[in-house]
Amino acid sequence: MSEWTLFEIFIRSKHGLNHKHVGSVHAVDAEMAIENARDLYTRRNEGVSIWVVPSASITATASDEKEPLFDPSEDKVYRHASFYELPDEVGHM
Amino acid sequence: MYAQQVETGTKAIKSLAEMGPEERAFQEKIDAEIKIEPKNWMPDNYRKTLIRQISQHAHSEIVGMLPEGNWVTRAPTLKRKLQLMAKIQDEAGHGLYLYSAMETLGADRDEEIEKLHSGRAKYSSIFNYPTLNWADMGAVGWLVDGAAIVNQVPLQRTSYGPYSRAMIRVCKEESFHQRQGYEILLHMMRHGTQAQKDMVQDAINRLWWPSLMMFGPSDAESPNSAQSMAWKIKRHTNDELRQRFIDQTIPQLELLGCTVPDPDLKWNEERGHYDFGEIQWEEFYEVLKGNGPCNRERLETRRNAIQDGAWVREAAVAHANKKQKQQAAA
Amino acid sequence: MTKYDELTEFLLRLGDSALIQAQRLCEWTGRAPALEEEMGMMNVGLDLVGQARNWYEYAAERINDDTDTDADTLAFRRDERAFRNLLLVEQPNGDFAVTMTKQFFYDAWQFHLLTMLKGANDERIAAIAAKSLKEVTYHLRRSSQWVERLGDGTEESHQRMEKAVDAVWRFTFELVEKNDAELALSESGNIPALTELPGKWLATVNEVFAKATLTVPDAPNTFYLSARTGMHSEHLGTLLAEMQFLQRAYPDASW
């Protein structure tokens, strides 16, 4: 058994992108998890914001759910901009 | 190579026809270079082998801090001190990235570390050699990290997603390690006194053969290796990687103006590779068995760190629990 | 033994303290109580060596004699009597409780001192202080939390902390003593008045110790030793023998 809790770490880089999962750390509480994540995952100026979440609190999709969850979006091409053909005169839209 | 002789639990490789439907789907994904992710179905032996390989790799990073820690308090200038501290810290970081990848397989870091401390898990043989002069800090960076990089670059494409992502991060960060090491040596050879040049040659003499052993024995005959290659958790044979390392290292050695302790080393025009002498594998197996010059010291240091720190980790947990209770009561 | 002007002595006090504290942190390599702590301690150490280098470079420019003094010669070629670091930071690491107690006392001192120096008329001092303060703010946060955790953790950790405080408290007299040289520096306008430093340092200690359920001892009473005159404890000499080994053994070498 682990002595400390496993936390998943999400970091937002400088460029305004979403927080991105980078890995995990062990810590006794969220506060320590943030510091450990800072010391481990931002040594090279990688981040401006950190989220920490106890790994046990994350619910993930199971692999056998892949088809019902994600395949239905495959044929919804009308959700993508490239589906709509417009005359060149319209210019950039 | 930081992972040596990883047991796969396989006697012979199955063909697709011999596999059940789940395993066949799994193998087809691997063949198509699709990454396996933590929640995907995977054969038990694939999971176990990966845990062994990744933990061995992680243990190597952590034990690998010690030979350099031996000189970090004696680094000769402030610049060299900063570089070495940053490099050692990266190694701890890389160990943590790898343990983190390993934990996605359901393994527990503390349990795997306990296996290391009780001698049931391995780490790279190279870290059981002593660092005896300052040039060793250069030679370790150049040769040991260099050999590790040759191994790790293809592992960025390994089949297990979290391992592959950890390796990408490690490779990106590690690029400075080898250059840092080589620059230490080059500076000593170009601007140093005779005593410093002697240190460099001495370091290379001691670390050359152990660096070549890092890739492990020839794996032509090994079913473990063949299985690992089929699963794409290993992408090249030990001999291929060793040859690649030698071929890229010798020109750098010549630029230094140094030699390696191998009278048989010479360029083979026909093969387009360097030929080299026979590796003393008895030494490798002895080191792996625990009889290397520093095995006892390395493990004892790591064991003591964790044992002596037990009260600290317990206190931190106790304090967090107290705080949580106070918050719940408030 | 060379004695420099008061401002240079002051810069050496800052640089030497940072370097010796970092050197003690380096001794923990591969021995920290948790892998996450290896990262944390080394980050602090890296910051401190960087700070030492900045203070030394300024000091070296001021010394500017014909001996080619630079940051490295200040770090690696001076004898212990010439070192101006706080006695606190040269004390051996002991267990993690002693290490963190030392770190916390030092961080709190640095934090308040740098906050004041950030406003120095001397632009060089102000700039180094401002940069260092960002780092030290984080150091203080970390060490305060560890003091709190260990003080208010288990019975064993509490006892170890009490012992640690008892062991190093006597060296904190340097953090709170009045000093004529610094008074002169502030009167000549180089640095701001540091008269509030002792009170602020003690307030931080009181605050963190209260959370940590630790008792703040009575005012320290130490005599004879003084880093300002190079009267160190015996520990500094052996620390320097290790740290300076290569530069001393190979004086003609280039690294």
XYZ file of C-alpha atoms in Angstrom:
678
model
C 0.000 0.000 0.000
C 1.183 3.488 -0.774
C 1.856 5.680 2.206
C 0.911 8.843 0.348
C -2.005 9.458 -2.017
C -1.612 9.370 -5.780
C -2.644 12.646 -7.470
C -3.031 13.243 -11.207
C -1.453 16.471 -12.428
C -2.773 18.842 -15.084
C -0.750 21.819 -16.265
C -1.706 24.809 -18.354
C 1.184 26.087 -20.419
C 1.907 29.730 -21.114
C 0.153 29.810 -24.428
C -3.377 29.842 -23.103
C -4.113 26.228 -23.932
C -6.268 23.987 -21.764
C -4.815 22.207 -18.787
C -3.160 19.036 -20.006
C -2.516 15.814 -18.133
C 1.225 15.363 -17.529
C 1.521 12.551 -14.986
C 1.142 11.993 -11.278
C 2.784 12.643 -7.913
C 2.469 11.234 -4.407
C 1.421 13.666 -1.667
C -0.439 13.756 1.644
C -2.889 16.433 0.558
C -3.750 18.673 -2.365
C -1.537 21.485 -1.136
C 1.528 19.254 -1.060
C 0.520 17.757 -4.400
C 0.635 21.216 -5.969
C 4.104 21.858 -4.603
C 5.400 18.464 -5.640
C 3.908 18.961 -9.091
C 5.523 22.387 -9.321
C 8.904 20.944 -8.390
C 8.561 17.983 -10.757
C 6.648 19.139 -13.820
C 7.537 22.823 -14.189
C 11.335 22.743 -13.878
C 11.732 24.146 -17.363
C 9.252 26.928 -17.241
C 6.455 24.754 -18.602
C 3.431 26.005 -16.782
C 1.429 28.886 -15.409
C -1.328 26.935 -13.662
C -1.581 23.542 -11.974
C -4.582 21.368 -11.155
C -4.264 18.346 -8.896
C -6.905 15.625 -8.570
C -6.734 12.481 -6.433
C -6.356 9.646 -8.947
C -9.126 7.738 -7.223
C -11.557 10.576 -8.013
C -11.156 10.206 -11.758
C -13.716 8.180 -13.633
C -12.562 7.137 -17.067
C -14.230 5.522 -20.035
C -13.573 1.803 -20.299
C -12.104 0.414 -23.490
C -15.237 -1.620 -24.302
C -17.240 1.613 -24.304
C -15.204 3.028 -27.154
C -17.660 2.144 -29.896
C -20.901 3.392 -28.297
C -19.206 6.538 -26.966
C -17.041 7.710 -29.816
C -18.039 6.036 -33.054
C -21.402 7.902 -33.372
C -19.506 11.166 -33.815
C -17.574 9.782 -36.757
C -20.430 10.358 -39.233
C -21.483 13.779 -37.982
C -19.453 15.571 -40.591
C -21.806 18.554 -40.466
C -20.135 19.480 -37.188
C -16.929 20.362 -39.040
C -16.340 23.583 -40.934
C -14.956 21.786 -43.967
C -18.405 20.216 -44.564
C -19.781 23.500 -45.865
C -18.778 24.494 -49.357
C -19.032 28.189 -50.061
C -18.127 30.108 -53.212
C -14.670 31.685 -53.206
C -16.163 35.175 -53.355
C -17.245 34.827 -49.741
C -13.604 34.955 -48.730
C -12.309 33.635 -45.412
C -15.013 32.606 -42.962
C 20.374 0.513 -21.484
C 18.687 1.078 -18.183
C 16.533 -2.060 -18.383
C 18.580 -5.230 -18.651
C 17.340 -8.750 -19.160
C 13.688 -8.134 -18.426
C 11.825 -11.396 -17.862
C 8.718 -11.704 -20.064
C 7.403 -15.048 -18.821
C 7.397 -16.270 -22.419
C 8.887 -19.495 -23.741
C 7.893 -19.104 -27.379
C 6.136 -16.384 -29.290
C 2.545 -17.068 -30.293
C 1.411 -16.495 -33.832
C -1.816 -14.540 -34.429
C -3.570 -17.832 -35.248
C -2.695 -19.261 -31.837
C -4.164 -16.292 -29.964
C -7.664 -15.866 -28.565
C -9.782 -13.031 -30.017
C -8.820 -10.445 -27.350
C -5.132 -11.130 -27.618
C -5.291 -11.116 -31.392
C -7.031 -7.727 -31.392
C -4.359 -6.493 -28.975
C -1.480 -7.766 -31.120
C -3.037 -6.328 -34.277
C -3.217 -2.923 -32.630
C 0.446 -3.148 -31.740
C 1.353 -4.265 -35.244
C -0.545 -1.228 -36.561
C 1.448 1.060 -34.200
C -1.653 1.970 -32.194
C -0.774 2.756 -28.574
C -2.066 0.568 -25.773
C -3.617 2.700 -23.044
C -4.143 1.885 -19.346
C -7.768 0.808 -19.573
C -7.325 -1.328 -22.696
C -7.280 -5.082 -22.501
C -3.724 -6.462 -22.390
C -2.219 -9.905 -21.780
C -1.168 -10.445 -18.196
C 2.433 -11.055 -19.220
C 2.556 -7.810 -21.181
C 1.430 -5.944 -18.077
C 3.884 -7.745 -15.817
C 6.770 -7.336 -18.219
C 6.097 -3.648 -18.570
C 5.938 -3.197 -14.809
C 9.282 -4.973 -14.517
C 10.855 -2.977 -17.328
C 9.546 0.451 -16.344
C 10.292 -0.045 -12.651
C 13.801 -1.230 -13.482
C 14.244 1.845 -15.600
C 12.915 4.071 -12.795
C 15.069 2.373 -10.144
C 18.094 2.998 -12.383
C 17.347 6.717 -12.529
C 17.063 6.907 -8.744
C 20.143 4.803 -7.938
C 21.889 6.715 -10.721
C 21.752 9.859 -8.594
C 24.253 8.368 -6.154
C 27.456 8.152 -8.238
C 26.981 11.823 -9.141
C 25.903 12.744 -5.637
C 29.377 11.572 -4.671
C 30.841 14.634 -6.447
C 28.116 17.245 -6.203
C 29.569 18.490 -2.917
C 33.005 18.761 -4.581
C 32.128 20.343 -7.931
C 35.009 22.694 -8.805
C 33.124 25.849 -9.855
C 29.712 27.386 -9.242
C 28.745 26.758 -12.867
C 29.700 23.081 -12.673
C 27.875 22.763 -9.376
C 24.670 24.187 -10.839
C 24.893 21.933 -13.895
C 25.459 18.821 -11.854
C 22.697 19.647 -9.384
C 20.271 20.225 -12.248
C 21.276 16.957 -13.862
C 20.877 14.954 -10.654
C 17.531 16.582 -10.077
C 16.436 15.626 -13.581
C 17.324 12.036 -12.775
C 15.041 12.067 -9.741
C 12.417 13.648 -11.984
C 12.824 10.996 -14.648
C 12.520 8.294 -12.031
C 9.255 9.905 -10.949
C 7.891 10.187 -14.514
C 8.615 6.504 -14.992
C 7.104 5.400 -11.680
C 4.093 7.472 -12.629
C 3.789 5.590 -15.957
C 4.237 2.303 -14.100
C 1.438 3.133 -11.673
C -1.028 3.402 -14.586
C -0.557 -0.371 -14.915
C -1.918 -0.890 -11.416
C 1.489 -1.338 -9.778
C 2.254 0.479 -6.539
C 5.399 2.606 -6.367
C 6.184 1.888 -2.730
C 5.816 -1.854 -3.294
C 8.067 -1.827 -6.335
C 10.682 0.190 -4.441
C 10.507 -2.348 -1.645
C 11.348 -5.044 -4.228
C 14.427 -3.037 -5.185
C 15.495 -2.663 -1.580
C 15.069 -6.344 -0.821
C 17.105 -7.287 -3.895
C 14.165 -8.717 -5.851
C 14.244 -6.010 -8.532
C 17.188 -4.968 -10.668
C 18.611 -1.669 -11.794
C 21.263 -0.886 -14.364
C 24.617 -2.520 -13.662
C 26.510 0.685 -14.499
C 25.635 2.454 -11.257
C 27.508 -0.133 -9.243
C 30.828 1.326 -10.340
C 32.479 4.015 -8.218
C 33.113 7.595 -9.369
C 36.733 8.228 -8.470
C 37.668 11.580 -9.947
C 35.948 14.707 -11.264
C 36.318 13.570 -14.883
C 33.915 10.757 -14.014
C 31.177 13.402 -13.948
C 32.022 14.117 -17.554
C 32.386 10.490 -18.547
C 29.127 9.494 -16.870
C 27.269 12.214 -18.753
C 28.929 11.446 -22.046
C 29.105 7.634 -21.988
C 26.436 6.501 -19.543
C 23.795 9.038 -20.502
C 24.877 8.612 -24.094
C 24.232 4.865 -23.925
C 20.934 5.495 -22.160
C 19.837 7.934 -24.859
C 20.609 5.425 -27.608
C 18.261 3.077 -25.795
C 15.602 5.620 -24.945
C 15.159 7.328 -28.293
C 13.467 4.280 -29.880
C 11.459 3.737 -26.694
C 9.621 6.978 -27.428
C 7.730 4.814 -29.918
C 7.111 1.988 -27.469
C 3.641 0.437 -27.605
C 2.421 1.423 -24.146
C 1.085 4.994 -24.241
C 2.097 6.289 -20.783
C 5.600 4.762 -21.109
C 6.021 6.285 -24.546
C 4.929 9.719 -23.302
C 7.265 9.493 -20.303
C 10.148 8.618 -22.626
C 9.388 11.569 -24.887
C 9.615 13.861 -21.905
C 12.770 12.190 -20.616
C 14.512 12.369 -24.002
C 13.643 16.024 -24.406
C 15.101 16.895 -21.028
C 18.058 14.579 -21.240
C 19.556 16.097 -24.338
C 21.544 18.498 -22.155
C 22.995 15.740 -19.982
C 25.236 14.191 -22.565
C 26.415 17.527 -23.922
C 27.153 18.704 -20.393
C 29.265 15.611 -19.745
C 31.178 15.852 -22.980
C 31.852 19.539 -22.467
C 33.394 18.816 -19.043
C 35.827 16.404 -20.693
C 36.529 18.578 -23.715
C 37.324 21.541 -21.501
C 39.735 19.489 -19.406
C 41.454 18.116 -22.510
C 41.756 21.490 -24.254
C 42.385 23.844 -21.362
C 43.453 21.553 -18.558
C 46.761 20.601 -16.986
C 48.403 17.229 -17.551
C 46.881 16.023 -14.281
C 43.415 16.867 -15.607
C 44.049 15.121 -18.921
C 45.146 12.050 -17.004
C 41.904 12.172 -15.052
C 39.896 12.133 -18.277
C 41.739 9.149 -19.711
C 41.467 7.344 -16.385
C 37.701 7.908 -16.274
C 37.248 6.602 -19.821
C 39.435 3.574 -19.105
C 37.267 2.612 -16.149
C 33.844 3.386 -17.633
C 34.209 2.228 -21.241
C 33.529 -1.479 -20.851
C 30.811 -1.058 -18.201
C 29.073 1.384 -20.579
C 29.063 -1.221 -23.350
C 27.661 -3.765 -20.905
C 24.702 -1.471 -20.250
C 23.081 -2.780 -23.438
C 23.017 -6.303 -22.026
C 24.328 -9.546 -23.531
C 23.700 -10.489 -27.120
C 19.992 -11.264 -27.302
C 19.873 -13.328 -30.489
C 18.970 -16.415 -28.526
C 16.688 -14.906 -25.935
C 12.928 -15.544 -26.056
C 12.464 -12.605 -23.658
C 13.948 -10.257 -26.171
C 11.929 -11.646 -29.065
C 8.696 -11.335 -27.089
C 9.522 -7.767 -26.019
C 10.185 -6.881 -29.636
C 6.888 -8.449 -30.744
C 5.118 -6.335 -28.117
C 7.145 -3.305 -29.215
C 8.220 -2.504 -25.706
C 11.713 -2.992 -27.068
C 12.428 -1.869 -30.595
C 15.976 -2.960 -31.391
C 18.235 -5.785 -30.296
C 20.920 -5.186 -27.685
C 23.630 -5.732 -30.281
C 22.140 -3.215 -32.698
C 21.975 -0.553 -30.015
C 25.478 -1.291 -28.755
C 26.886 -0.998 -32.273
C 25.032 2.261 -32.831
C 26.475 3.626 -29.575
C 30.041 2.649 -30.449
C 29.762 4.046 -33.963
C 28.598 7.419 -32.771
C 30.956 7.595 -29.776
C 34.345 6.815 -31.339
C 34.550 9.988 -33.454
C 33.741 11.979 -30.294
C 36.486 10.082 -28.471
C 38.958 10.997 -31.200
C 37.980 14.638 -30.967
C 38.833 14.490 -27.281
C 42.220 13.022 -28.137
C 41.644 10.034 -25.878
C 41.606 6.267 -26.351
C 39.478 3.368 -25.185
C 41.009 0.326 -23.514
C 40.248 -2.006 -26.428
C 43.133 -3.046 -28.732
C 40.661 -4.681 -31.126
C 38.696 -1.548 -31.827
C 38.988 -0.529 -35.448
C 36.836 0.714 -38.319
C 35.548 -2.025 -40.588
C 35.094 -0.543 -44.026
C 33.171 -3.545 -45.309
C 30.587 -3.563 -42.514
C 30.495 0.205 -42.249
C 30.833 -0.175 -38.489
C 33.512 -0.329 -35.838
C 34.710 -3.781 -34.811
C 35.386 -4.138 -31.121
C 36.854 -6.653 -28.691
C 35.066 -9.235 -26.633
C 33.077 -8.031 -23.627
C 33.822 -9.773 -20.333
C 30.321 -10.987 -19.550
C 31.370 -12.744 -16.338
C 31.923 -9.305 -14.878
C 28.451 -8.178 -15.981
C 26.781 -11.217 -14.395
C 28.742 -10.763 -11.180
C 27.674 -7.127 -10.938
C 24.082 -8.115 -11.665
C 24.254 -10.718 -8.908
C 25.200 -8.025 -6.432
C 28.960 -8.471 -6.418
C 29.910 -5.237 -8.174
C 32.165 -2.720 -6.446
C 29.318 -0.570 -5.092
C 26.146 -2.706 -5.085
C 25.992 -2.913 -1.318
C 26.633 0.775 -0.770
C 24.092 1.888 -3.372
C 21.287 -0.256 -2.012
C 22.145 0.538 1.573
C 21.980 4.267 0.861
C 18.575 3.949 -0.794
C 17.243 1.644 1.925
C 18.420 4.009 4.639
C 16.882 7.000 2.885
C 13.470 5.388 2.880
C 13.774 3.852 6.360
C 15.188 6.981 7.983
C 12.492 9.032 6.307
C 9.601 6.842 7.476
C 8.837 9.093 10.451
C 8.742 12.133 8.161
C 6.261 10.558 5.758
C 4.119 9.282 8.656
C 4.104 12.699 10.291
C 2.997 14.331 7.041
C 0.101 11.881 6.755
C -0.858 12.366 10.402
C -0.835 16.128 9.980
C -2.946 15.995 6.807
C -5.476 13.790 8.613
C -5.659 16.224 11.528
C -6.246 19.115 9.193
C -8.937 17.245 7.346
C -10.741 16.476 10.620
C -10.539 20.106 11.682
C -11.990 21.222 8.365
C -14.774 18.646 8.576
C -15.621 19.789 12.111
C -15.611 23.465 11.150
C 43.112 38.058 6.854
C 41.626 40.522 4.393
C 38.803 42.649 5.606
C 36.859 44.365 2.851
C 34.757 47.495 2.985
C 31.442 47.252 4.756
C 29.280 46.863 1.698
C 31.471 44.066 0.315
C 31.420 42.314 3.676
C 27.644 42.571 3.605
C 27.483 41.053 0.101
C 29.719 38.213 1.227
C 27.450 37.590 4.191
C 24.537 37.086 1.773
C 26.515 35.086 -0.788
C 28.310 32.864 1.697
C 25.103 32.075 3.566
C 23.332 31.043 0.374
C 26.238 28.892 -0.799
C 26.793 27.095 2.495
C 23.068 26.434 2.905
C 23.033 24.998 -0.642
C 26.097 22.883 0.099
C 24.295 21.328 3.063
C 21.303 20.604 0.811
C 23.592 18.882 -1.697
C 24.582 16.473 1.045
C 20.996 15.143 0.980
C 21.336 13.927 -2.625
C 19.774 10.492 -2.899
C 18.961 10.490 0.808
C 15.757 12.534 1.095
C 12.804 11.026 2.998
C 10.665 10.899 -0.169
C 11.487 11.060 -3.862
C 9.327 14.158 -4.211
C 11.540 15.793 -1.583
C 14.665 15.130 -3.669
C 13.147 17.442 -6.247
C 12.101 20.065 -3.754
C 15.392 20.246 -1.884
C 17.435 20.379 -5.050
C 15.250 23.188 -6.421
C 15.972 25.215 -3.316
C 19.663 24.364 -3.597
C 19.791 25.456 -7.241
C 18.138 28.763 -6.398
C 20.614 29.371 -3.585
C 23.760 28.638 -5.611
C 22.401 31.019 -8.233
C 21.867 33.687 -5.587
C 25.349 33.142 -4.177
C 26.816 33.613 -7.624
C 24.978 36.910 -8.096
C 26.141 38.307 -4.744
C 29.710 37.100 -5.349
C 29.891 38.674 -8.783
C 28.973 42.013 -7.318
C 31.388 41.571 -4.433
C 34.171 40.584 -6.849
C 33.636 43.721 -8.901
C 33.892 45.832 -5.783
C 37.045 44.073 -4.616
C 38.552 44.615 -8.067
C 42.179 44.178 -6.963
C 44.955 42.720 -9.083
C 44.333 39.110 -7.970
C 41.628 38.270 -10.531
C 39.018 37.794 -7.853
C 35.813 36.391 -9.289
C 32.785 34.512 -7.980
C 34.622 31.186 -8.068
C 37.708 32.375 -6.235
C 35.464 33.841 -3.558
C 33.633 30.533 -3.202
C 36.534 28.115 -3.529
C 39.742 29.888 -2.516
C 38.956 31.652 0.739
C 39.737 30.165 4.139
C 37.113 29.644 6.772
C 38.074 32.767 8.714
C 37.175 34.825 5.646
C 33.713 33.308 5.276
C 30.853 35.505 6.494
C 27.964 33.030 6.336
C 25.516 32.706 9.203
C 26.638 30.158 11.783
C 23.194 28.599 11.455
C 23.664 27.377 7.896
C 27.022 25.703 8.487
C 25.590 23.421 11.169
C 25.427 19.746 10.147
C 22.188 18.478 8.636
C 21.290 16.070 11.409
C 17.915 14.455 10.727
C 15.202 15.938 8.519
C 13.863 17.876 11.519
C 17.172 19.686 12.051
C 17.532 20.303 8.322
C 14.043 21.778 8.004
C 14.361 23.857 11.165
C 17.578 25.396 9.853
C 15.999 25.910 6.463
C 12.952 27.589 7.969
C 14.938 29.976 10.198
C 17.135 30.873 7.250
C 14.243 31.265 4.791
C 12.351 33.553 7.164
C 15.462 35.686 7.614
C 16.111 35.806 3.878
C 12.485 36.606 3.126
C 12.325 39.681 5.354
C 15.844 40.815 4.551
C 15.335 40.592 0.781
C 11.963 42.303 1.052
C 13.783 45.261 2.603
C 16.736 45.119 0.218
C 14.418 45.173 -2.758
C 14.033 48.861 -1.993
C 17.766 49.556 -1.747
C 19.193 52.666 -3.408
C 22.003 50.501 -4.703
C 20.350 49.257 -7.890
C 22.447 46.151 -8.114
C 21.401 45.062 -4.637
C 17.789 45.926 -5.350
C 17.789 43.841 -8.543
C 19.406 40.757 -7.013
C 17.095 41.019 -4.010
C 13.982 41.283 -6.179
C 14.933 38.222 -8.213
C 15.933 36.207 -5.149
C 12.812 37.187 -3.260
C 10.577 35.372 -5.743
C 12.531 32.197 -5.092
C 12.733 32.662 -1.356
C 8.993 33.285 -1.047
C 8.504 29.734 -2.267
C 11.303 28.373 -0.061
C 9.690 29.903 3.009
C 6.307 28.503 2.096
C 7.758 25.000 1.759
C 9.840 25.029 4.915
C 7.007 26.611 6.951
C 4.722 23.814 5.874
C 7.258 21.174 6.800
C 7.789 22.747 10.221
C 4.032 22.713 10.701
C 3.637 19.125 9.510
C 6.479 17.781 11.612
C 5.671 19.857 14.690
C 1.991 18.920 14.595
C 2.380 15.458 13.058
C 3.071 12.422 15.212
C 4.442 12.264 18.727
C 7.809 11.197 17.349
C 7.995 14.010 14.817
C 7.019 16.540 17.482
C 9.791 15.334 19.770
C 12.323 15.419 16.956
C 11.327 18.986 16.159
C 11.692 20.056 19.775
C 15.159 18.544 19.823
C 16.023 20.209 16.535
C 14.916 23.630 17.729
C 16.903 23.151 20.900
C 19.976 22.197 18.888
C 20.066 25.156 16.498
C 18.222 27.938 18.319
C 21.420 29.287 19.871
C 22.768 30.152 16.416
C 19.809 32.398 15.638
C 21.286 35.235 17.686
C 22.897 36.422 14.486
C 19.498 36.826 12.850
C 18.278 39.233 15.501
C 21.356 41.079 16.705
C 21.847 44.802 16.166
C 24.786 45.568 13.984
C 26.829 48.726 13.605
C 28.161 47.922 10.142
C 24.684 47.526 8.694
C 23.547 50.639 10.498
C 26.389 52.520 8.845
C 25.441 51.072 5.449
C 21.895 52.268 5.816
C 23.008 55.675 7.079
C 25.249 56.071 4.049
C 22.207 55.223 1.913
C 23.421 51.949 0.355
C 20.767 49.764 1.902
C 17.500 50.462 3.700
C 17.433 50.435 7.493
C 17.216 46.861 8.739
C 16.029 47.760 12.211
C 12.725 45.926 11.772
C 14.341 42.710 10.559
C 14.673 41.011 13.967
C 11.058 41.755 14.902
C 9.695 40.520 11.590
C 11.789 37.388 11.688
C 10.577 36.585 15.180
C 6.963 37.261 14.208
C 7.194 34.699 11.390
C 8.762 32.169 13.744
C 6.031 32.788 16.317
C 3.296 32.403 13.743
C 4.582 29.165 12.225
C 5.558 27.660 15.572
C 2.046 28.329 16.904
C 0.576 26.286 14.045
C 3.262 23.673 14.556
C 2.474 23.438 18.317
C 6.119 24.231 19.045
C 7.399 26.539 21.765
C 9.607 29.450 20.826
C 12.581 29.423 23.208
C 13.841 32.476 25.093
C 16.185 34.858 23.350
C 19.322 32.976 22.320
C 22.423 33.562 24.342
C 25.631 32.827 22.476
C 28.999 34.414 22.962
C 32.417 34.259 21.360
C 31.236 33.016 17.931
C 30.450 35.544 15.226
C 30.339 35.058 11.483
C 31.021 38.739 10.969
C 34.543 38.298 12.269
C 34.976 34.789 10.859
C 34.613 33.157 14.271
C 32.835 30.037 13.065
C 31.892 26.741 14.612
C 34.240 23.864 13.780
C 31.858 22.509 11.154
C 32.640 25.099 8.507
C 36.267 24.028 8.108
C 35.437 20.442 7.175
C 32.614 21.575 4.923
C 35.024 23.839 3.028
C 37.703 21.154 2.873
C 35.243 19.061 0.890
C 33.693 21.832 -1.186
C 36.995 23.472 -2.145
C 39.006 20.282 -2.646
C 39.526 20.456 -6.416
C 40.406 24.143 -6.558
C 42.846 23.739 -3.684
C 44.453 20.507 -4.908
C 44.844 21.720 -8.512
C 45.389 25.477 -8.269
C 46.504 25.753 -11.910
C 43.614 23.803 -13.351
C 40.761 25.140 -15.438
C 37.387 23.447 -15.011
